[in-house]
Amino acid sequence: MRKILLLAAMTIFVIAGIFAQTGLDTGRKKVVGKVSSKEHFAPQTKLNILSENFEGGALPATWTKIDGACGWLFGTDGSSASLTFPAHTTYAYANDDACNGDMADVWLISPSMDFTSITSAMLSFESAGKADILTIKASIDGGTTWVDVQVITDNNAVWTNEQVSLAAFDGQADVKIAFHYNDNATWGYGWAIDDVLVFVPENDDLAVIMVTPASLLAESNVYPTVKVKNIGANIQNIFDITVVINDGTSDVYTSTKNVTGAALASNTSIVYTMDDEWSNVPEDSYTITATVALVGDANPANNQMVINCSSVNGILAYAINGEGASFESVIVPTGSVSNIASFDVTNFPMAMEYANGTYYFIRNSPAELYTLDITDGSSVLVSAITGMTGTPTGLAYNWNTSTMYISFLDGTNLPHLGTIDLTTGVAAEIGVGTGMVIAIDFANDGTLYATTLDDLLVTIDITTGAVTTVGPLGMDINYGQDISFDMASGILYGIVYGTQIGLASFDLTTGAATILTPFTQQYACFAIPFEGGPYVTSVTPTNGATSTVIDAIVSANFNVDISAVDLSGITITPNPGSVVASIVDNVLTIAHDDFAYNTTYTATIPAGSISDGTDDLANDVVWSFTTMLDPVACNDPSDFIITSVTSF
C-alpha cells in the first residue's frame, strides 16, 4: 500500500516541482550503503550548563513539548515496522512511521538557560534520524519566537554524535533550544535523541573524526586522509597528524604531517591529505591509526581514531549516498565502500554515468545535469535539462555510438526515453514505454537494460522507447536505484532497496537479482567506469554454460578489431593442453586439446594482452563453463519418466 501511496505522492510533487532531501517518494530515492562515518567523540567540558539523558523514561520536569498527531515519547525501544533505532538505554524519540499521522510540527523544548556570562556555548547530543527534516532551533525570549540554528543530517537511524555551536546566543539571559521534527507532510520515519549536553568547551581540544581509506583496490596507490575537528574554543594553527598502518604483523606505513597556519576555527573541521603515498598495497586486511597532536590539548582521549581497511581485488566504482549525504567509492563486486567527501542531497541526485573520462549525474527538481570530480566529490552544473519534462530517473552511455541516453517519468509514471547533449543539457525525446523505469544502462552488445518499480528487469528499444520484460527481480525493491554495466566482465550491477538492500548483480536471461553485499544506507547513484579500448561483446561457450562438448570452440568477440600485445598469459584452467591463442579481426580464439568430461573450466584473457591500436584491454576477461557427462561411462541415472504403471 505504501508503494501505491508513494507513487501518487511522487506524481504530486513532480507537478509541484518540490522534492525533499532523500529520494523519489517526495524526494526519497531509496538506496543503500555503509554505516555513517560521522564524528564520534565525547567532549570534555570545563562548564556544563545543561545535561539530560532521559533515563527517567518520561518528559523531564523542566522540559516541554508540542505534539502533532503523535509526539515525542521516551523509552528504550522506539522502533517500528520500517524504522529501527539501535539500543541506547532510555532516549527521546518521535516516530512518524508508527504514527502515520501529521507530524510536521513536533517540538521537544529545553528549560531556559542563562548565557549572560557564557562564551562559545556548544550543544552536544546523540542523534538517530532518518529521512525527515530534523532541526535545532533556539529562542531568546522564553519560546515566543524561534530561529533555526542547524538542520541535522539524516543518518539512517544510526546513533551518531552531533555538535552544534550556540555561540550566537552568548550573553543572552533566557536561551531555550528545541528539537523540531517535521515529517514534511508525508509518510516519514522518525528521530531519536539522547545524552543532551549544553556546555562551554575547553580552550584547546582537537579530535580525529574520520580516516580514509576504509577500502581500496589491491596493488593500487592511495594517500590516506584524516579529518580533524576543533572542539575547543580557541582557533588552532599548529599541530601534527600521524598515520600508522599495520598489516597485523608490522607497520607497513608511517607518515607525519606538520600542519602550520591552519586557522581552524572552533566547531569546524578540515580534511588533511597525508604527504606520503601508500603504494602497491597488497591484498590484505589492515588497521589504520590516525593521531592528532596539539600542544596543551585538554582532552587527549579524542585525539586518535583506529579503523579497519581492506585491500581487495575488483573494480573501483563510485556512488552517492543519499542518506549519508556523502560521495563514496565502491569496490565491485565485493561492495567495500569508503567515504570520499560530503555531498549535498537537497536537490536529490537520481543517476550517475561515466563517459570518456568524465562522471555525470542528474538531479531531480529542477532537472539538472552536472559533472562530478571523483577526487573530492565536488560538482559543476552543466545546465538545466531541457527538451523533456517530468522526473529524470536514469543516465546510460552507449559506448558503441558515443551517445548519452536519459530516462524520465511523466506525471502518470510512464517512462520516456531520450538522448541528451552533454555540453548543453538539451534532451531529445525518442519515445514512451510502459512501467516505472527508474535506472538504465547499456550492455556491451548495445542492449539497453532497466530496472522498474514493478520489480522487473526490462530492455528498452532505443529507437522507439518500447519496454520488453526480461523477468522478475525476485525481490520487492520498493524503490529503484541506479544500475551500471561492468564492461570488462559483462555483468550488470546495481544497488537495490526493499526486502533486501545492497549491491546486486542481475541475470540478463531471467531478470533475477542476487545481493552480493548487504548495505545499511541508501545509495542514489552508482557508476562503474570504463576507460575505453576493446571490450568483450560475447564469449563462447557462454559464461556458466553446462553440457559443453569436449572439443568446443573457446573464443571471445570484441567490439572492434584487435591485435596481439602479449598472448602468453591467456589460459584455460585446468589446463587441457595445447592452449594457444590467435586473433582474426575482432575474434580471439583459444585452441586446446579435448576437454575432460564433467569438468568446470575457466578461461582468462588478462588485461593488457590485446589492443585496439590505441588502448590495451583495461581489465581481465574471465568466464567459466562445464563440460558434458561422459556418454560412455555409467553415469548416475537422471530424468526418468515413468508411464503406464499397472497394479496387479
XYZ file of C-alpha atoms in Angstrom:
648
model
C 0.000 0.000 0.000
C 2.830 2.375 0.815
C 4.301 1.856 -2.636
C 0.998 2.941 -4.216
C 0.772 5.953 -1.927
C 4.391 6.718 -2.681
C 3.805 6.815 -6.409
C 0.837 9.094 -6.034
C 2.837 11.382 -3.784
C 5.685 11.419 -6.265
C 3.366 12.473 -9.062
C 2.013 15.335 -6.972
C 5.497 16.546 -6.209
C 6.585 16.316 -9.834
C 3.741 18.702 -10.670
C 4.587 20.992 -7.798
C 8.328 20.828 -8.526
C 9.092 20.133 -4.880
C 11.185 17.198 -3.724
C 12.525 16.552 -0.272
C 16.086 15.700 0.550
C 16.044 11.957 0.319
C 14.585 10.442 -2.799
C 11.755 9.574 -5.066
C 8.836 9.301 -2.656
C 8.607 13.090 -2.402
C 12.319 13.121 -2.932
C 13.279 9.775 -1.391
C 15.061 7.560 -3.873
C 15.866 4.619 -1.665
C 19.364 3.288 -1.904
C 21.919 1.687 0.357
C 25.452 1.816 1.755
C 27.735 1.755 4.755
C 27.251 2.807 8.349
C 27.831 6.528 8.750
C 31.393 7.637 9.455
C 30.254 10.816 11.180
C 32.213 12.156 14.115
C 32.141 10.094 17.316
C 33.595 11.721 20.399
C 32.663 12.781 23.924
C 33.805 16.327 24.600
C 35.409 17.098 27.952
C 33.909 20.266 29.361
C 35.014 22.849 31.889
C 31.420 24.038 32.392
C 28.217 22.068 31.889
C 25.145 24.282 31.515
C 22.516 21.600 30.816
C 22.691 17.796 30.904
C 19.807 15.417 30.144
C 19.943 11.671 29.351
C 16.173 10.906 29.596
C 16.785 7.978 31.930
C 13.605 8.891 33.802
C 11.610 7.399 30.920
C 9.250 10.396 30.739
C 9.264 14.068 29.777
C 11.753 15.707 32.172
C 10.086 18.054 34.649
C 11.733 21.213 33.308
C 11.227 20.358 29.615
C 8.129 20.966 27.457
C 6.852 19.517 24.211
C 4.382 20.331 21.453
C 2.916 17.303 19.666
C 1.135 16.801 16.377
C -0.926 13.668 15.722
C 1.787 11.920 17.715
C 4.713 13.437 19.539
C 7.902 12.906 21.488
C 7.942 9.725 23.564
C 10.517 8.273 25.977
C 11.736 4.704 26.397
C 14.267 2.063 25.462
C 12.613 0.902 22.221
C 11.217 3.499 19.828
C 11.419 1.224 16.783
C 8.563 0.226 14.465
C 7.948 -1.841 11.325
C 10.044 0.292 8.949
C 12.239 2.128 11.452
C 14.838 0.600 13.759
C 16.662 2.574 16.431
C 19.653 0.640 17.829
C 19.720 0.171 21.596
C 20.862 3.279 23.502
C 19.489 2.946 27.070
C 16.491 5.289 27.515
C 16.066 8.055 24.932
C 13.531 10.504 23.481
C 12.009 9.723 20.098
C 9.426 10.849 17.561
C 8.207 8.013 15.318
C 6.132 9.025 12.291
C 6.347 5.511 10.830
C 4.325 4.157 13.764
C 2.023 7.184 13.961
C 1.338 7.583 10.212
C -0.287 10.946 11.020
C 0.518 14.648 10.832
C 3.895 15.228 12.486
C 5.029 18.282 10.551
C 5.373 20.478 13.663
C 6.579 18.446 16.667
C 8.742 20.095 19.348
C 10.858 18.990 22.309
C 11.948 22.119 24.212
C 14.653 22.538 26.857
C 14.355 24.626 30.028
C 15.631 28.192 29.949
C 19.398 28.711 30.269
C 21.330 31.801 31.315
C 24.154 32.627 28.883
C 24.920 36.112 30.256
C 28.442 35.128 31.291
C 28.939 32.428 28.669
C 31.360 32.444 25.734
C 31.173 29.983 22.817
C 28.469 27.668 24.175
C 28.037 24.310 22.432
C 25.288 21.699 22.162
C 26.247 18.021 22.008
C 23.767 15.153 21.644
C 23.393 11.667 20.236
C 21.133 11.559 17.172
C 19.467 8.776 15.185
C 17.331 10.257 12.417
C 16.011 9.017 9.111
C 14.556 10.665 6.018
C 12.817 13.668 7.564
C 13.505 17.337 8.401
C 15.360 17.500 11.715
C 16.159 20.967 13.025
C 17.762 22.520 16.085
C 16.004 25.789 16.937
C 16.710 28.420 19.586
C 14.759 31.165 21.376
C 15.969 34.109 23.486
C 12.513 35.307 24.602
C 11.129 32.364 26.532
C 9.930 30.494 23.436
C 7.820 33.244 21.867
C 9.960 33.386 18.737
C 12.406 30.856 17.351
C 15.301 30.805 14.884
C 16.811 27.834 13.064
C 20.296 27.015 14.308
C 21.170 23.882 12.332
C 19.496 21.188 10.228
C 20.650 17.738 11.336
C 21.599 15.360 8.531
C 19.737 12.056 8.207
C 21.895 9.076 9.125
C 19.619 6.063 8.573
C 18.767 5.920 12.299
C 22.358 5.101 13.304
C 23.407 6.733 16.565
C 25.943 9.487 15.884
C 27.209 12.397 17.906
C 26.184 15.895 16.794
C 27.957 19.106 17.795
C 26.116 22.414 17.310
C 27.506 25.859 18.079
C 25.314 28.081 20.272
C 27.850 30.924 20.278
C 25.345 33.207 18.529
C 23.407 33.349 21.820
C 26.303 34.172 24.154
C 25.309 36.926 26.583
C 21.562 36.148 26.453
C 19.711 35.625 29.749
C 16.866 33.394 28.530
C 18.003 30.801 25.990
C 15.960 27.740 25.087
C 16.790 25.123 22.483
C 14.289 22.889 20.688
C 14.498 19.642 18.755
C 11.986 20.179 15.948
C 10.746 17.169 13.972
C 8.988 17.599 10.602
C 7.688 14.650 8.566
C 7.346 17.009 5.577
C 3.610 16.211 5.425
C 4.331 12.720 4.050
C 4.826 9.241 5.403
C 8.124 9.682 7.247
C 10.342 7.740 9.590
C 11.494 9.396 12.810
C 14.134 10.913 15.053
C 15.660 9.823 18.363
C 17.940 11.851 20.641
C 19.868 11.119 23.816
C 22.611 12.479 26.087
C 21.872 16.164 25.525
C 24.653 18.395 26.832
C 24.999 22.194 26.629
C 28.492 23.205 27.687
C 31.364 25.610 27.369
C 34.220 23.799 25.630
C 37.817 23.641 26.695
C 40.023 26.276 25.109
C 42.230 23.759 23.294
C 40.760 20.483 22.071
C 41.309 18.787 18.694
C 39.754 15.462 17.679
C 40.197 12.995 14.824
C 36.718 12.322 13.445
C 37.297 10.461 10.151
C 40.047 8.454 8.432
C 40.287 7.043 4.894
C 40.622 4.688 3.113
C 38.332 2.052 4.566
C 38.878 0.015 1.398
C 40.934 0.169 -1.778
C 41.895 -1.899 -4.784
C 44.737 -4.343 -4.333
C 48.051 -3.153 -5.799
C 46.744 0.407 -6.049
C 48.197 3.594 -4.561
C 46.469 5.968 -2.156
C 47.159 8.969 0.056
C 45.450 8.442 3.447
C 43.288 11.325 4.685
C 42.417 12.453 8.216
C 39.546 14.745 9.197
C 40.375 16.896 12.210
C 37.755 18.867 14.155
C 38.355 21.742 16.558
C 36.112 21.101 19.566
C 37.808 23.776 21.634
C 37.099 27.492 21.858
C 40.450 28.732 20.510
C 41.461 28.911 16.858
C 44.159 26.300 16.189
C 47.054 26.899 13.794
C 49.834 24.436 14.608
C 49.508 20.675 15.195
C 50.784 17.343 13.872
C 48.886 14.463 12.246
C 50.370 10.965 12.202
C 49.055 7.916 10.331
C 50.333 4.397 11.022
C 49.131 1.385 9.001
C 49.662 -2.150 10.280
C 49.086 -5.451 8.444
C 48.648 -7.461 11.651
C 52.340 -8.241 11.918
C 54.218 -4.993 11.412
C 53.783 -1.349 10.471
C 53.802 -1.041 6.678
C 53.246 2.734 6.502
C 54.089 5.665 8.788
C 53.672 9.311 7.906
C 53.540 12.563 9.901
C 52.161 15.829 8.571
C 53.216 19.059 10.300
C 50.310 21.493 9.971
C 51.007 25.232 10.289
C 48.758 28.216 9.665
C 45.623 26.082 9.766
C 43.314 28.813 11.140
C 40.962 26.039 12.259
C 38.090 27.835 13.979
C 36.016 26.469 16.838
C 33.480 23.796 15.811
C 34.891 23.456 12.303
C 36.779 20.627 10.634
C 39.292 20.155 7.804
C 40.288 17.048 5.844
C 44.058 16.697 5.547
C 45.750 14.505 2.938
C 48.973 12.884 4.088
C 52.096 13.803 2.134
C 53.325 10.220 1.704
C 51.663 7.757 -0.670
C 50.736 4.227 0.407
C 51.944 2.353 -2.665
C 51.255 -1.012 -4.337
C 49.080 -2.130 -1.453
C 48.922 -5.957 -1.315
C 45.559 -7.692 -0.956
C 45.146 -7.955 2.812
C 43.407 -6.539 5.889
C 44.923 -3.592 7.745
C 44.357 -1.297 10.700
C 44.879 2.439 10.217
C 45.628 4.553 13.288
C 45.393 8.338 12.914
C 46.505 10.690 15.699
C 46.421 14.469 16.028
C 48.899 16.071 18.437
C 48.249 19.583 19.793
C 50.360 21.218 22.489
C 48.142 21.769 25.529
C 45.232 19.648 24.258
C 42.782 19.401 27.183
C 41.195 16.151 26.031
C 43.700 13.608 24.633
C 41.007 10.892 24.672
C 39.614 12.044 21.311
C 42.962 12.593 19.592
C 43.093 9.165 17.962
C 40.905 7.044 15.690
C 41.510 3.453 14.551
C 39.704 1.955 11.533
C 39.852 -1.318 9.649
C 40.890 -1.221 5.998
C 40.655 -3.930 3.329
C 42.652 -4.097 0.116
C 40.694 -6.277 -2.301
C 40.569 -7.236 -5.964
C 37.821 -5.722 -8.060
C 36.814 -2.603 -9.970
C 36.700 0.824 -8.386
C 33.272 2.389 -8.887
C 31.660 5.437 -7.298
C 28.331 6.197 -5.653
C 26.380 8.990 -3.992
C 24.994 8.070 -0.577
C 21.560 9.678 -0.314
C 21.106 9.057 3.390
C 24.688 9.664 4.447
C 24.894 12.786 2.245
C 28.312 11.646 1.061
C 30.273 10.695 -2.042
C 31.935 7.287 -1.739
C 33.978 4.726 -3.615
C 32.565 1.217 -4.083
C 34.713 -1.779 -4.985
C 32.832 -4.160 -7.274
C 31.950 -6.972 -6.728
C 32.977 -7.027 -3.042
C 30.854 -3.999 -2.148
C 33.579 -2.455 0.030
C 32.854 1.253 0.466
C 34.953 4.204 1.580
C 33.913 7.801 2.209
C 35.499 10.436 -0.028
C 33.602 13.631 0.802
C 30.309 15.063 1.984
C 27.675 15.608 -0.701
C 24.644 17.883 -0.933
C 21.474 15.819 -1.468
C 18.953 18.657 -1.037
C 18.080 18.588 -4.755
C 18.247 14.837 -4.898
C 20.740 13.125 -7.278
C 18.934 10.493 -9.371
C 21.535 8.778 -11.580
C 25.253 8.781 -12.391
C 27.136 7.673 -15.515
C 30.713 7.597 -16.765
C 31.618 8.701 -20.293
C 35.015 9.379 -21.861
C 36.858 10.239 -18.672
C 34.044 12.255 -17.046
C 31.419 11.374 -14.436
C 27.980 12.916 -14.948
C 24.957 12.932 -12.672
C 21.449 14.364 -12.776
C 19.346 15.999 -10.075
C 15.567 15.852 -9.945
C 13.889 19.148 -9.110
C 14.784 21.183 -11.007
C 16.113 18.715 -13.564
C 19.811 19.488 -13.942
C 22.942 17.892 -15.423
C 26.245 18.031 -13.507
C 29.815 16.818 -13.826
C 31.467 15.240 -10.778
C 35.071 15.356 -9.578
C 35.778 11.960 -8.005
C 38.817 13.225 -6.092
C 36.823 15.462 -3.749
C 33.135 14.945 -4.572
C 32.733 18.485 -5.916
C 30.275 19.060 -8.759
C 29.807 21.613 -11.538
C 26.438 22.443 -13.074
C 26.480 21.858 -16.835
C 22.962 23.114 -17.472
C 19.318 22.742 -16.641
C 17.905 19.804 -18.622
C 15.534 20.987 -21.340
C 13.581 19.270 -24.096
C 11.929 16.669 -21.825
C 9.751 17.156 -18.752
C 8.945 15.157 -15.637
C 11.325 13.474 -13.197
C 14.713 12.402 -14.623
C 15.495 8.885 -13.403
C 18.374 7.392 -15.388
C 21.514 8.004 -17.455
C 23.166 5.456 -19.762
C 26.105 5.914 -22.132
C 26.207 3.825 -25.306
C 29.904 3.198 -25.984
C 29.115 1.729 -29.387
C 27.647 5.028 -30.641
C 29.158 7.520 -28.134
C 25.670 8.726 -27.161
C 24.250 9.504 -23.721
C 20.636 8.450 -23.096
C 18.302 9.750 -20.392
C 15.022 8.449 -18.956
C 12.151 10.452 -17.427
C 8.918 9.605 -15.644
C 5.961 11.813 -16.540
C 3.035 12.811 -14.328
C 1.316 9.459 -14.941
C 4.521 7.488 -14.229
C 5.125 6.459 -17.850
C 8.796 6.183 -18.859
C 10.156 8.459 -21.581
C 13.476 7.735 -23.312
C 15.668 10.323 -24.976
C 19.214 11.361 -25.743
C 20.965 14.255 -24.027
C 23.681 16.650 -25.179
C 26.412 16.580 -22.515
C 27.508 20.141 -23.246
C 24.121 21.894 -23.285
C 21.774 19.632 -21.308
C 19.291 19.581 -24.187
C 17.368 16.290 -24.322
C 15.685 14.920 -27.449
C 12.802 12.538 -26.810
C 12.741 9.171 -28.590
C 9.541 7.577 -27.306
C 7.358 6.424 -24.440
C 7.271 2.978 -22.851
C 5.393 1.243 -20.056
C 6.202 0.544 -16.415
C 8.036 2.814 -13.990
C 11.568 2.665 -15.402
C 13.933 4.043 -12.791
C 17.516 3.021 -13.714
C 19.103 2.310 -17.098
C 22.423 1.190 -18.571
C 23.820 -0.360 -21.746
C 25.324 -3.831 -22.032
C 28.417 -4.453 -24.143
C 26.312 -5.522 -27.124
C 24.315 -2.280 -27.147
C 21.215 -3.601 -25.378
C 19.667 -1.033 -23.023
C 18.586 -2.645 -19.728
C 16.485 -1.073 -16.987
C 15.002 -1.849 -13.582
C 11.471 -0.800 -12.722
C 9.376 -0.117 -9.658
C 7.308 -3.101 -10.766
C 10.301 -5.189 -9.609
C 11.287 -6.210 -13.142
C 14.402 -6.251 -15.288
C 13.478 -4.984 -18.753
C 15.056 -3.954 -22.030
C 14.266 -0.716 -23.856
C 14.215 -0.272 -27.635
C 16.490 2.732 -28.230
C 14.681 3.588 -31.460
C 11.130 3.672 -30.024
C 11.362 3.649 -26.212
C 9.285 0.445 -26.083
C 9.819 -1.702 -22.989
C 10.148 -5.515 -23.030
C 10.206 -7.585 -19.845
C 13.193 -9.856 -19.241
C 11.900 -11.233 -15.943
C 11.164 -10.530 -12.272
C 13.964 -9.405 -9.983
C 12.757 -11.878 -7.369
C 12.557 -9.219 -4.665
C 10.469 -6.196 -3.821
C 12.975 -3.413 -4.486
C 10.350 -0.866 -3.365
C 12.365 1.991 -4.844
C 14.531 1.537 -7.947
C 18.156 2.531 -7.802
C 20.993 3.082 -10.217
C 22.477 0.250 -12.263
C 25.817 0.061 -14.081
C 27.378 -2.403 -16.509
C 30.901 -3.705 -15.945
C 32.275 -3.709 -19.487
C 35.175 -5.979 -18.501
C 33.128 -8.854 -17.074
C 29.871 -8.271 -18.953
C 27.951 -8.254 -15.651
C 25.172 -5.802 -14.800
C 25.407 -4.498 -11.235
C 23.107 -2.235 -9.259
C 22.096 -1.108 -5.796
C 18.625 -2.140 -4.643
C 16.448 -1.249 -1.678
C 13.423 -3.158 -0.384
C 13.024 -6.563 1.163
C 16.769 -6.849 0.558
C 19.217 -3.972 0.302
C 22.721 -3.958 -1.101
C 24.962 -4.276 -4.121
C 23.384 -6.766 -6.527
C 24.077 -8.491 -9.830
C 21.374 -9.227 -12.408
C 20.826 -12.317 -14.559
C 20.276 -10.956 -18.077
C 18.339 -14.042 -19.157
C 15.915 -14.360 -16.221
C 15.969 -10.921 -14.605
C 16.806 -12.380 -11.182
C 18.755 -10.095 -8.823
C 21.278 -11.507 -6.352
C 22.531 -9.496 -3.370
C 26.337 -9.655 -3.310
C 26.931 -7.341 -0.350
C 24.243 -6.109 2.072
C 24.222 -2.380 2.827
C 22.570 -0.336 5.556
C 22.145 3.040 3.856
C 20.574 4.357 0.676
C 22.696 4.998 -2.399
C 21.091 7.233 -5.013
C 23.667 6.956 -7.808
C 26.164 4.340 -8.910
C 28.617 4.162 -11.842
C 31.344 1.748 -12.918
C 33.994 3.455 -15.072
C 35.230 2.209 -18.435
C 38.496 3.599 -19.717
C 37.938 2.876 -23.408
C 39.731 0.388 -25.567
C 38.431 -3.024 -26.616
C 35.772 -4.831 -24.632
C 34.046 -8.189 -24.982
C 30.582 -8.332 -26.542
C 30.151 -12.123 -26.243
C 32.022 -15.281 -25.287
C 31.818 -18.921 -26.405
C 30.845 -21.099 -24.575
C 28.651 -18.623 -22.715
C 29.535 -17.871 -19.112
C 28.008 -20.532 -16.868
C 27.227 -22.895 -19.766
C 26.720 -26.588 -18.944
C 26.884 -29.704 -21.125
C 29.662 -28.138 -23.200
C 31.114 -30.564 -25.756
C 34.707 -31.605 -25.126
C 36.012 -30.140 -28.394
C 34.066 -26.876 -28.031
C 35.435 -23.708 -29.569
C 36.553 -21.216 -26.917
C 36.513 -17.637 -28.146
C 35.722 -14.018 -27.278
C 34.200 -11.459 -29.620
C 35.300 -7.840 -29.126
C 33.623 -4.612 -30.141
C 36.453 -3.711 -32.548
C 39.238 -5.420 -34.452
C 42.081 -6.268 -32.104
C 45.780 -7.066 -32.270
C 48.108 -9.022 -30.006
C 50.200 -7.330 -27.334
C 51.164 -10.391 -25.280
C 49.046 -13.543 -25.624
C 51.264 -15.674 -23.379
C 49.115 -15.059 -20.277
C 45.881 -16.322 -21.852
C 44.878 -19.530 -20.066
C 42.251 -22.216 -19.643
C 42.185 -23.687 -16.129
C 42.601 -26.602 -15.509
C 44.939 -26.804 -18.486
C 43.589 -29.217 -21.150
C 46.877 -28.973 -23.048
C 47.981 -27.244 -26.248
C 46.419 -23.911 -25.253
C 47.248 -21.353 -27.958
C 45.512 -18.028 -28.568
C 45.076 -16.470 -32.006
C 43.298 -13.422 -33.419
C 41.270 -12.862 -36.566
C 39.733 -9.388 -36.839
C 37.622 -8.885 -33.677
C 37.651 -12.531 -32.511
C 40.183 -14.078 -30.154
C 40.141 -17.889 -30.227
C 41.822 -20.167 -27.676
C 42.786 -23.519 -29.229
C 43.076 -26.529 -26.907
C 43.157 -30.307 -26.656
C 39.863 -32.023 -25.903
C 38.406 -31.175 -22.510
C 37.725 -33.795 -19.845
C 34.118 -34.752 -19.252
C 32.104 -33.274 -16.359
C 34.708 -30.616 -15.549
C 34.407 -26.881 -14.950
C 36.913 -24.791 -16.898
C 37.772 -21.095 -16.577
C 39.126 -19.059 -19.489
C 41.130 -15.900 -18.769
C 42.273 -13.119 -21.105
C 44.474 -10.821 -18.987
C 44.314 -7.049 -19.070
C 46.883 -5.618 -21.470
C 47.133 -8.767 -23.580
C 45.433 -7.232 -26.634
C 44.890 -3.762 -28.086
C 42.563 -1.925 -30.438
C 45.528 0.001 -31.785
C 45.074 2.857 -29.310
C 44.237 1.340 -25.943
C 45.049 -2.012 -24.372
C 42.403 -4.243 -22.781
C 41.675 -2.479 -19.481
C 40.556 -5.411 -17.305
C 40.789 -9.192 -17.189
C 38.132 -11.085 -19.147
C 37.184 -14.223 -17.212
C 34.376 -16.743 -17.800
C 33.620 -20.351 -16.865
C 31.719 -23.299 -18.307
C 31.195 -27.006 -17.541
C 31.593 -29.912 -19.959
C 29.084 -32.662 -20.610
C 28.891 -36.035 -18.865
C 30.836 -38.909 -20.416
C 28.290 -40.633 -22.681
C 30.159 -43.956 -22.442
C 30.611 -44.001 -18.691
C 27.971 -45.383 -16.344
C 26.695 -42.035 -15.152
C 24.172 -41.627 -12.409
C 20.721 -42.025 -13.959
C 18.552 -38.925 -14.122
C 15.450 -37.501 -15.793
C 13.450 -40.757 -15.589
C 9.895 -40.592 -16.916
C 7.681 -43.472 -15.734
C 4.411 -44.079 -17.562
C 1.723 -46.768 -17.888
C 2.265 -48.345 -14.487
C -0.267 -51.131 -13.868
C -1.014 -52.612 -10.477
C -1.804 -56.381 -10.128
